[in-house]
Coordinates of C-alpha atoms and ligand atoms in Angstrom, one line a residue:
M31 CA 0.0 0.0 0.0
N32 CA 2.7 2.4 1.0
F33 CA 4.9 1.5 -1.9
S34 CA 2.0 2.2 -4.2
D35 CA 1.5 5.6 -2.5
S36 CA 5.2 6.5 -3.1
E37 CA 4.6 5.8 -6.8
I38 CA 1.7 8.2 -6.9
V39 CA 3.8 10.9 -5.0
A40 CA 6.6 10.4 -7.5
S41 CA 4.2 11.0 -10.3
I42 CA 2.8 14.2 -8.8
L43 CA 6.3 15.5 -8.2
S44 CA 7.5 14.6 -11.7
E45 CA 4.9 17.2 -12.9
I46 CA 7.0 19.9 -11.2
H47 CA 10.2 18.5 -12.5
Y48 CA 11.4 16.5 -9.6
Q49 CA 13.1 13.2 -10.4
P50 CA 13.7 10.2 -8.1
T51 CA 17.3 9.5 -7.1
R52 CA 19.0 6.7 -5.2
D53 CA 21.8 9.0 -4.1
L54 CA 21.0 10.7 -0.8
D55 CA 23.7 13.3 -1.3
E56 CA 22.2 14.3 -4.6
A57 CA 18.6 14.8 -3.2
D58 CA 17.0 18.2 -2.8
L59 CA 14.0 16.8 -1.2
I60 CA 13.7 13.6 1.0
L61 CA 10.2 12.3 1.6
I62 CA 9.7 9.4 4.0
N63 CA 6.6 7.5 3.5
T64 CA 5.6 6.2 6.9
C65 CA 3.4 3.5 8.4
S66 CA 1.8 3.4 11.8
I67 CA 0.5 -0.1 11.8
R68 CA 2.9 -1.4 14.5
E69 CA 5.0 0.6 16.9
K70 CA 8.2 -0.8 15.3
A71 CA 7.3 0.8 12.0
E72 CA 7.0 4.1 13.7
E73 CA 10.3 3.7 15.5
T74 CA 12.1 2.8 12.2
A75 CA 10.7 6.0 10.6
R76 CA 11.9 8.1 13.5
K77 CA 15.4 6.7 13.3
R78 CA 15.6 7.4 9.6
L79 CA 14.4 11.0 10.2
S80 CA 17.1 11.6 12.8
A81 CA 19.7 10.2 10.3
F82 CA 18.4 12.7 7.6
Q83 CA 18.9 15.5 10.1
A84 CA 22.6 14.8 9.9
V85 CA 22.5 15.2 6.1
K86 CA 20.5 18.4 6.5
K87 CA 23.2 19.9 8.8
K88 CA 25.7 19.7 6.0
K89 CA 23.2 20.9 3.4
P90 CA 20.7 23.3 5.0
E91 CA 18.6 23.8 1.8
L92 CA 17.7 20.1 1.8
L93 CA 13.9 19.7 2.5
I94 CA 12.6 16.8 4.5
G95 CA 9.0 15.6 4.6
V96 CA 6.9 12.9 6.2
L97 CA 4.1 11.3 4.1
G98 CA 1.5 8.7 4.9
C99 CA 0.0 7.3 8.1
M100 CA 2.4 8.7 10.6
A101 CA 1.9 12.2 9.1
E102 CA -1.8 11.9 9.8
R103 CA -1.3 10.4 13.3
L104 CA 1.3 12.8 14.6
K105 CA 0.4 15.9 12.6
T106 CA 2.0 18.9 14.1
R107 CA 4.3 17.1 16.5
F108 CA 7.0 16.5 13.9
L109 CA 6.9 20.1 12.8
E110 CA 6.6 22.0 16.0
E111 CA 7.7 20.0 18.9
E112 CA 10.4 17.9 17.3
K113 CA 11.3 20.3 14.4
L114 CA 12.4 17.2 12.5
V115 CA 10.8 18.0 9.2
D116 CA 9.7 20.8 6.8
L117 CA 6.6 19.1 5.4
V118 CA 3.9 16.8 6.8
V119 CA 1.5 15.4 4.2
G120 CA -1.2 12.9 5.0
P121 CA -2.3 10.0 2.6
D122 CA -5.1 12.0 1.0
A123 CA -3.2 15.2 0.5
Y124 CA -0.5 14.2 -2.0
R125 CA -2.0 16.4 -4.8
D126 CA -1.3 19.4 -2.5
L127 CA 2.5 18.6 -2.5
P128 CA 3.5 21.2 -5.2
S129 CA 1.8 24.0 -3.4
L130 CA 3.1 22.9 0.0
L131 CA 6.6 22.9 -1.4
E132 CA 6.1 26.5 -2.5
V133 CA 5.1 27.4 1.0
V134 CA 8.1 25.6 2.4
E135 CA 10.5 27.3 -0.1
E136 CA 9.3 30.6 1.3
G137 CA 10.5 29.5 4.7
E138 CA 7.2 28.3 6.2
K139 CA 6.3 24.8 7.3
G140 CA 4.0 22.9 5.0
I141 CA 1.2 20.7 6.5
N142 CA -1.9 19.0 5.1
V143 CA -3.3 16.0 6.8
F144 CA -6.9 16.4 5.7
L145 CA -8.6 13.0 5.1
S146 CA -10.9 12.9 2.1
K147 CA -14.0 10.8 1.5
E148 CA -13.4 10.9 -2.3
E149 CA -9.7 11.0 -3.2
T150 CA -8.6 7.8 -5.0
Y151 CA -5.9 9.4 -7.3
A152 CA -7.8 7.6 -10.1
D153 CA -6.4 9.9 -12.9
I154 CA -2.7 9.8 -11.7
S155 CA -0.5 7.3 -13.4
P156 CA 2.0 6.2 -10.9
L157 CA 5.7 6.5 -11.7
R158 CA 7.0 3.0 -11.3
L159 CA 9.9 3.1 -8.8
G160 CA 12.6 0.5 -8.7
S161 CA 10.5 -1.6 -11.0
N162 CA 11.5 -4.9 -12.5
G163 CA 9.4 -4.0 -15.6
V164 CA 7.4 -7.2 -15.2
T165 CA 5.2 -6.8 -12.1
A166 CA 3.3 -3.8 -10.8
F167 CA 0.8 -2.7 -8.1
I168 CA -2.5 -1.0 -8.9
S169 CA -4.3 0.7 -6.1
I170 CA -8.1 0.0 -6.4
M171 CA -9.4 1.6 -3.2
R172 CA -8.3 3.6 -0.3
G173 CA -9.1 3.7 3.4
C174 CA -10.9 1.1 5.5
D175 CA -14.3 1.0 7.2
N176 CA -13.8 -2.2 9.1
M177 CA -12.7 -1.1 12.6
C178 CA -10.7 -4.2 13.6
S179 CA -10.1 -3.2 17.3
F180 CA -6.3 -3.5 17.0
C181 CA -5.9 -1.5 13.9
V182 CA -5.0 2.1 13.3
V183 CA -5.6 2.1 9.6
P184 CA -9.3 3.5 9.7
F185 CA -7.9 6.4 11.7
T186 CA -4.8 7.1 9.6
R187 CA -6.2 6.4 6.1
G188 CA -9.8 7.4 6.6
R189 CA -13.0 6.1 5.1
E190 CA -13.1 3.4 2.4
R191 CA -13.6 4.5 -1.2
S192 CA -13.3 2.6 -4.4
R193 CA -11.6 3.9 -7.5
D194 CA -13.2 4.2 -11.0
A195 CA -13.2 0.7 -12.5
F196 CA -12.4 2.0 -16.0
S197 CA -9.3 3.9 -14.7
I198 CA -8.1 0.7 -13.1
V199 CA -8.6 -1.4 -16.3
A200 CA -6.9 1.4 -18.3
E201 CA -3.9 1.4 -16.0
A202 CA -3.6 -2.4 -16.4
A203 CA -3.8 -2.2 -20.2
S204 CA -1.2 0.6 -20.3
L205 CA 1.1 -1.6 -18.0
Y206 CA 0.6 -4.5 -20.4
D207 CA 1.6 -2.3 -23.4
Q208 CA 4.7 -1.2 -21.5
G209 CA 5.8 -4.9 -21.2
F210 CA 4.4 -5.6 -17.7
R211 CA 3.0 -9.1 -17.3
E212 CA 1.5 -9.1 -13.8
V213 CA -0.6 -6.6 -11.8
T214 CA -1.6 -6.8 -8.2
L215 CA -4.9 -5.1 -7.3
L216 CA -4.4 -3.5 -3.9
G217 CA -6.8 -2.5 -1.2
Q218 CA -7.2 -2.9 2.6
N219 CA -10.3 -5.1 1.9
V220 CA -10.6 -5.7 -1.8
D221 CA -13.8 -7.7 -1.4
S222 CA -15.7 -4.6 -0.4
Y223 CA -14.7 -2.9 -3.6
K224 CA -17.8 -1.3 -5.1
W225 CA -17.9 1.4 -7.8
A226 CA -21.1 2.8 -9.3
N227 CA -20.7 4.1 -12.8
P228 CA -22.0 7.7 -12.5
E229 CA -23.4 7.6 -16.1
T230 CA -25.2 4.3 -16.1
G231 CA -25.6 3.6 -12.4
D232 CA -24.2 0.1 -13.0
V233 CA -22.3 -1.2 -10.0
V234 CA -19.0 -2.9 -10.4
S235 CA -18.3 -5.5 -7.7
F236 CA -14.8 -6.9 -6.9
A237 CA -15.6 -10.1 -8.8
R238 CA -16.6 -8.0 -11.9
L239 CA -13.4 -5.9 -11.6
L240 CA -11.3 -9.0 -11.4
E241 CA -12.9 -10.3 -14.5
M242 CA -12.5 -6.9 -16.3
T243 CA -8.8 -6.9 -15.5
A244 CA -8.3 -10.5 -16.5
L245 CA -9.8 -9.7 -19.9
V246 CA -7.2 -7.0 -20.6
H247 CA -5.0 -9.8 -22.0
P248 CA -4.7 -13.5 -21.3
K249 CA -0.9 -13.0 -20.8
L250 CA -1.4 -10.5 -18.0
R251 CA -1.5 -12.2 -14.7
V252 CA -3.8 -10.7 -12.1
R253 CA -3.3 -10.9 -8.3
F254 CA -5.0 -9.1 -5.5
S255 CA -4.6 -8.3 -1.8
T256 CA -6.0 -8.2 0.8
S257 CA -9.1 -10.3 1.1
H258 CA -11.3 -10.2 4.2
P259 CA -12.7 -13.6 5.4
K260 CA -16.1 -12.0 6.2
D261 CA -16.5 -10.6 2.7
I262 CA -14.9 -12.9 0.2
T263 CA -17.7 -14.3 -1.9
D264 CA -18.1 -17.6 -3.8
E265 CA -18.6 -15.3 -6.9
V266 CA -15.0 -14.1 -6.4
L267 CA -13.8 -17.7 -6.1
H268 CA -15.7 -18.8 -9.2
T269 CA -14.2 -15.8 -11.1
I270 CA -10.7 -16.9 -10.0
A271 CA -11.4 -20.4 -11.2
A272 CA -12.8 -19.3 -14.5
Y273 CA -9.8 -17.3 -15.7
P274 CA -6.4 -19.0 -16.0
N275 CA -4.6 -15.6 -15.7
I276 CA -6.1 -14.9 -12.3
C277 CA -3.6 -16.4 -9.9
N278 CA -4.5 -19.2 -7.6
Y279 CA -3.5 -17.4 -4.5
I280 CA -5.5 -15.7 -1.8
H281 CA -4.1 -13.6 1.1
L282 CA -6.8 -14.2 3.7
P283 CA -5.6 -13.0 7.1
V284 CA -7.1 -14.9 10.0
Q285 CA -5.4 -12.8 12.8
S286 CA -6.4 -15.4 15.4
G287 CA -7.8 -19.0 15.4
N288 CA -10.0 -18.4 18.4
S289 CA -13.6 -17.2 18.3
R290 CA -13.5 -15.2 21.5
I291 CA -10.4 -13.4 20.5
L292 CA -11.8 -12.8 17.0
E293 CA -14.9 -11.2 18.6
M294 CA -12.7 -8.9 20.7
M295 CA -10.7 -8.1 17.6
N296 CA -14.0 -7.1 16.0
R297 CA -13.2 -9.2 12.9
T298 CA -17.0 -10.1 12.6
Y299 CA -16.3 -13.8 11.8
D300 CA -15.5 -16.8 14.0
R301 CA -13.3 -19.8 13.7
D302 CA -16.1 -21.9 12.0
W303 CA -16.8 -19.2 9.5
Y304 CA -13.2 -18.9 8.6
M305 CA -12.8 -22.7 8.2
G306 CA -15.9 -22.6 6.0
R307 CA -14.2 -20.1 3.7
I308 CA -11.1 -22.3 3.5
E309 CA -13.4 -25.2 2.5
A310 CA -15.1 -23.1 -0.2
I311 CA -11.6 -22.2 -1.6
R312 CA -10.6 -25.9 -1.7
R313 CA -13.9 -26.9 -3.3
I314 CA -13.9 -24.2 -6.0
I315 CA -10.2 -23.7 -6.6
P316 CA -8.5 -26.9 -5.6
E317 CA -5.0 -25.7 -6.5
C318 CA -5.3 -22.4 -4.6
A319 CA -2.7 -21.4 -2.1
V320 CA -3.7 -19.4 0.9
S321 CA -1.6 -17.1 3.1
S322 CA -2.4 -15.2 6.3
D323 CA -1.6 -12.5 8.8
I324 CA -1.5 -13.6 12.4
I325 CA -1.3 -11.6 15.7
T326 CA -0.1 -13.3 18.9
G327 CA -0.8 -12.2 22.4
F328 CA -3.8 -10.0 21.8
C329 CA -5.4 -8.7 25.0
S330 CA -6.4 -11.4 27.4
E331 CA -5.4 -14.3 25.0
T332 CA -5.0 -17.5 27.0
E333 CA -2.6 -20.4 26.3
A334 CA -5.6 -22.5 25.0
E335 CA -6.7 -19.7 22.7
H336 CA -3.2 -19.4 21.3
Q337 CA -3.3 -23.2 20.6
D338 CA -6.4 -22.5 18.5
T339 CA -4.2 -20.2 16.3
L340 CA -1.6 -22.9 16.0
S341 CA -4.2 -25.5 14.9
M342 CA -5.6 -23.0 12.4
V343 CA -2.2 -22.8 10.8
Q344 CA -2.3 -26.5 10.4
Y345 CA -5.9 -26.7 9.2
A346 CA -5.6 -23.8 6.7
D347 CA -2.3 -25.2 5.4
Y348 CA -1.0 -21.7 4.8
C349 CA 1.8 -21.5 2.2
M350 CA 3.1 -18.6 4.3
S351 CA 2.1 -16.0 6.9
Y352 CA 3.1 -12.6 8.1
M353 CA 3.2 -13.0 11.9
F354 CA 3.3 -10.3 14.6
A355 CA 3.2 -9.9 18.3
Y356 CA 0.3 -7.6 19.3
S357 CA 1.4 -4.0 19.6
E358 CA -1.1 -1.6 21.2
R359 CA -1.8 1.4 19.0
P360 CA -3.0 4.7 20.5
G361 CA -6.5 5.6 19.7
T362 CA -7.7 2.2 18.5
L363 CA -10.8 0.5 20.0
A364 CA -8.6 -2.1 21.7
A365 CA -6.4 0.5 23.3
R366 CA -9.6 2.2 24.7
K367 CA -11.4 -1.0 25.7
Y368 CA -9.0 -3.7 26.7
P369 CA -5.8 -3.8 28.8
D370 CA -2.7 -4.9 26.9
D371 CA -2.2 -7.6 29.5
V372 CA -0.2 -10.4 27.9
P373 CA 3.4 -10.0 29.0
E374 CA 5.9 -9.1 26.3
E375 CA 7.9 -12.3 26.7
V376 CA 4.7 -14.4 26.4
K377 CA 3.7 -12.6 23.2
K378 CA 7.2 -13.2 21.8
R379 CA 7.3 -16.8 22.8
R380 CA 3.9 -17.4 21.2
L381 CA 5.1 -15.6 18.1
Q382 CA 8.1 -17.9 17.9
E383 CA 5.8 -20.9 18.2
V384 CA 3.6 -19.7 15.4
I385 CA 6.7 -18.9 13.2
Q386 CA 8.2 -22.3 13.9
L387 CA 5.0 -24.1 13.0
Q388 CA 4.4 -22.0 9.9
T389 CA 7.9 -22.7 8.7
Q390 CA 7.2 -26.4 9.0
V391 CA 3.8 -26.1 7.2
S392 CA 5.4 -23.9 4.4
F393 CA 8.2 -26.5 4.0
R394 CA 5.6 -29.3 3.7
H395 CA 3.6 -27.2 1.3
N396 CA 6.6 -26.7 -0.9
Q397 CA 7.8 -30.3 -0.7
R398 CA 4.5 -31.4 -2.3
D399 CA 5.5 -29.4 -5.4
I400 CA 8.6 -31.5 -6.1
G401 CA 8.2 -33.3 -9.3
K402 CA 5.5 -30.9 -10.6
V403 CA 5.9 -28.7 -13.7
V404 CA 4.7 -25.2 -12.9
E405 CA 4.3 -22.1 -15.0
V406 CA 6.6 -19.2 -13.9
L407 CA 6.6 -15.6 -14.9
V408 CA 10.3 -14.7 -15.1
E409 CA 11.0 -11.5 -13.0
G410 CA 14.8 -11.2 -13.2
N411 CA 18.0 -12.5 -11.7
S412 CA 17.8 -14.5 -8.5
K413 CA 19.0 -12.8 -5.4
R414 CA 21.9 -15.3 -4.9
S415 CA 23.3 -15.8 -8.4
D416 CA 23.2 -14.0 -11.8
A417 CA 23.3 -17.4 -13.4
D418 CA 19.8 -18.1 -12.2
F419 CA 16.4 -16.5 -12.8
C420 CA 13.6 -16.1 -10.3
G421 CA 9.9 -15.7 -10.7
R422 CA 6.7 -16.8 -9.2
N423 CA 4.2 -19.5 -10.0
S424 CA 0.5 -18.9 -9.8
Q425 CA 0.5 -19.8 -6.1
N426 CA 2.8 -16.9 -5.5
K427 CA 5.7 -19.2 -4.6
M428 CA 9.2 -18.0 -5.5
V429 CA 10.9 -20.3 -8.0
V430 CA 14.6 -20.2 -8.8
F431 CA 16.1 -22.0 -11.9
P432 CA 19.2 -21.7 -14.1
K433 CA 19.0 -19.3 -17.0
K434 CA 18.5 -20.6 -20.6
P435 CA 19.4 -18.7 -23.8
G436 CA 16.5 -16.9 -25.3
I437 CA 14.6 -16.6 -22.1
Q438 CA 14.2 -13.1 -20.5
P439 CA 12.3 -11.3 -17.8
G440 CA 8.6 -11.1 -18.7
D441 CA 8.5 -14.5 -20.4
Y442 CA 6.4 -17.4 -19.1
V443 CA 8.3 -20.6 -18.7
Q444 CA 7.5 -24.1 -17.5
V445 CA 9.7 -25.1 -14.7
H446 CA 10.2 -28.7 -13.4
I447 CA 10.5 -28.5 -9.6
L448 CA 13.4 -30.6 -8.3
D449 CA 13.8 -29.3 -4.8
A450 CA 12.2 -27.0 -2.2
T451 CA 13.0 -25.1 1.0
S452 CA 10.3 -23.5 3.3
A453 CA 10.7 -20.3 1.2
T454 CA 11.6 -21.3 -2.3
L455 CA 11.1 -23.8 -5.1
L456 CA 14.2 -24.9 -7.1
G457 CA 14.0 -26.3 -10.6
Q458 CA 14.9 -26.2 -14.2
I459 CA 13.1 -25.0 -17.3
A460 CA 11.1 -27.8 -18.9
E461 CA 9.8 -26.3 -22.1
P462 CA 8.6 -22.9 -23.4
S463 CA 5.2 -22.1 -22.2
K464 CA 2.2 -22.5 -24.5
I465 CA 0.3 -19.3 -23.5
Ligands
LIG439 N1 -0.4 -5.2 16.4 C1 0.2 -6.2 15.7 N2 -0.1 -6.5 14.4 C2 -1.0 -5.6 13.8 N3 -1.5 -5.6 12.6 C3 -2.3 -4.6 12.4 N4 -2.4 -3.9 13.6 C4 -1.6 -4.5 14.5 C5 -1.2 -4.3 15.8 N5 -1.8 -3.3 16.5 C6 -1.1 -6.6 11.6 C7 -2.4 -7.4 11.2 C8 -2.7 -6.9 9.8 C9 -1.3 -6.6 9.3 C10 -1.2 -5.7 8.1 O1 -0.7 -6.0 10.4 O2 -2.1 -8.8 11.1 O3 -3.4 -7.8 9.0
LIG440 FE1 -7.1 -2.7 9.7 FE2 -9.1 -4.5 9.8 FE3 -9.1 -2.5 7.9 FE4 -7.3 -4.5 7.7 S1 -9.6 -4.8 7.6 S2 -7.0 -2.3 7.5 S3 -6.8 -5.0 9.8 S4 -9.3 -2.3 10.2

């Protein structure tokens, strides 16, 4: 989400002749796009801001700004109390950057943290930053209306709003024309995507949007994230099953495997409901891989409730998960309602248990792929060796294989899987892909 925002900001700034640079010493303006989701993310952002202060000491005309969620959350604190930055720009105010920069150049501080009910940046074509030229993100909605009790997003990113479906499809088509072969449709809760065509009144659902994007070109892969267990419909699952270029992979965060904790988290589903969704996925898309987000040590979580999370990892057979110890965020429902009473060491120990189990489950998941031939979209050189390519299969698994003449990033290849770790499949090219 944040990455996608940076690409929108880069596009807005390119209109006033700023260009991205990787060289800190060359920069006239440093913008740090911040996240408030966990305390650690905020600490990291603060550390980087202090480091930039040192650069500014040597080069006083350098401008420093904070973008995104922390900007919204901490507003004037950065500008006035801590005097760390010249600019504070919230997630719905990026269009205001050129005029805020003018204010700053006149020696004033620039701030806009206004949250909008309409802004989707639909007409802005993002400047692809650090792109591999093959895969790209498309933001399809902003904000979130869900109010999970642990989560700061509804406060920092505002109300949920969906972007014009035709602008999304046009962006996908333009990416395809530029050589991109995979797009990931991004939103906090893609299943509640809903856009009414102002001319016809027709409503585009997420299932329909998926289909419209899949129809851009059969060689353009479509992914999406994040799905919400309460909202993902069978219609979405049937759409995934119907189009070979919609990837067989769903990120379906469970957060906890226990119904009482889920209720306190205000997730509005329980353990049985979640299991029912996993069953539906297996029935409708048998090859589909599922991944999750998991929080350990949420307020009042007992040892037995933690065990429910562990058993859910087994049941859902996640190919991977993002796992976190609960971190209380100021202003959230949980911070107001429930004491953060699971000791830090217990949260951490439970987190280690979940990580350990997930690593085993991922390993088992990947071992089952040995011997299969899978279609891989080549993304570029593997991290470890320039003699190997890497890319993902439909299930979003990273596949590494030796290069072969004539094959280049953006090509589809069939890879015979010969070995697997908990994180990667290893193989060799079997034959050129048919599609
Ligand atoms: N503490 C720990 N993890 C959190 N997440 C969101 N808020 C918190 C919090 N307060 C995790 C959730 C969410 C992911 C993006 O971050 O698992 O799905
Ligand atoms: Fe946060 Fe819940 Fe919205 Fe996700 S769905 S952004 S966890 S409030």
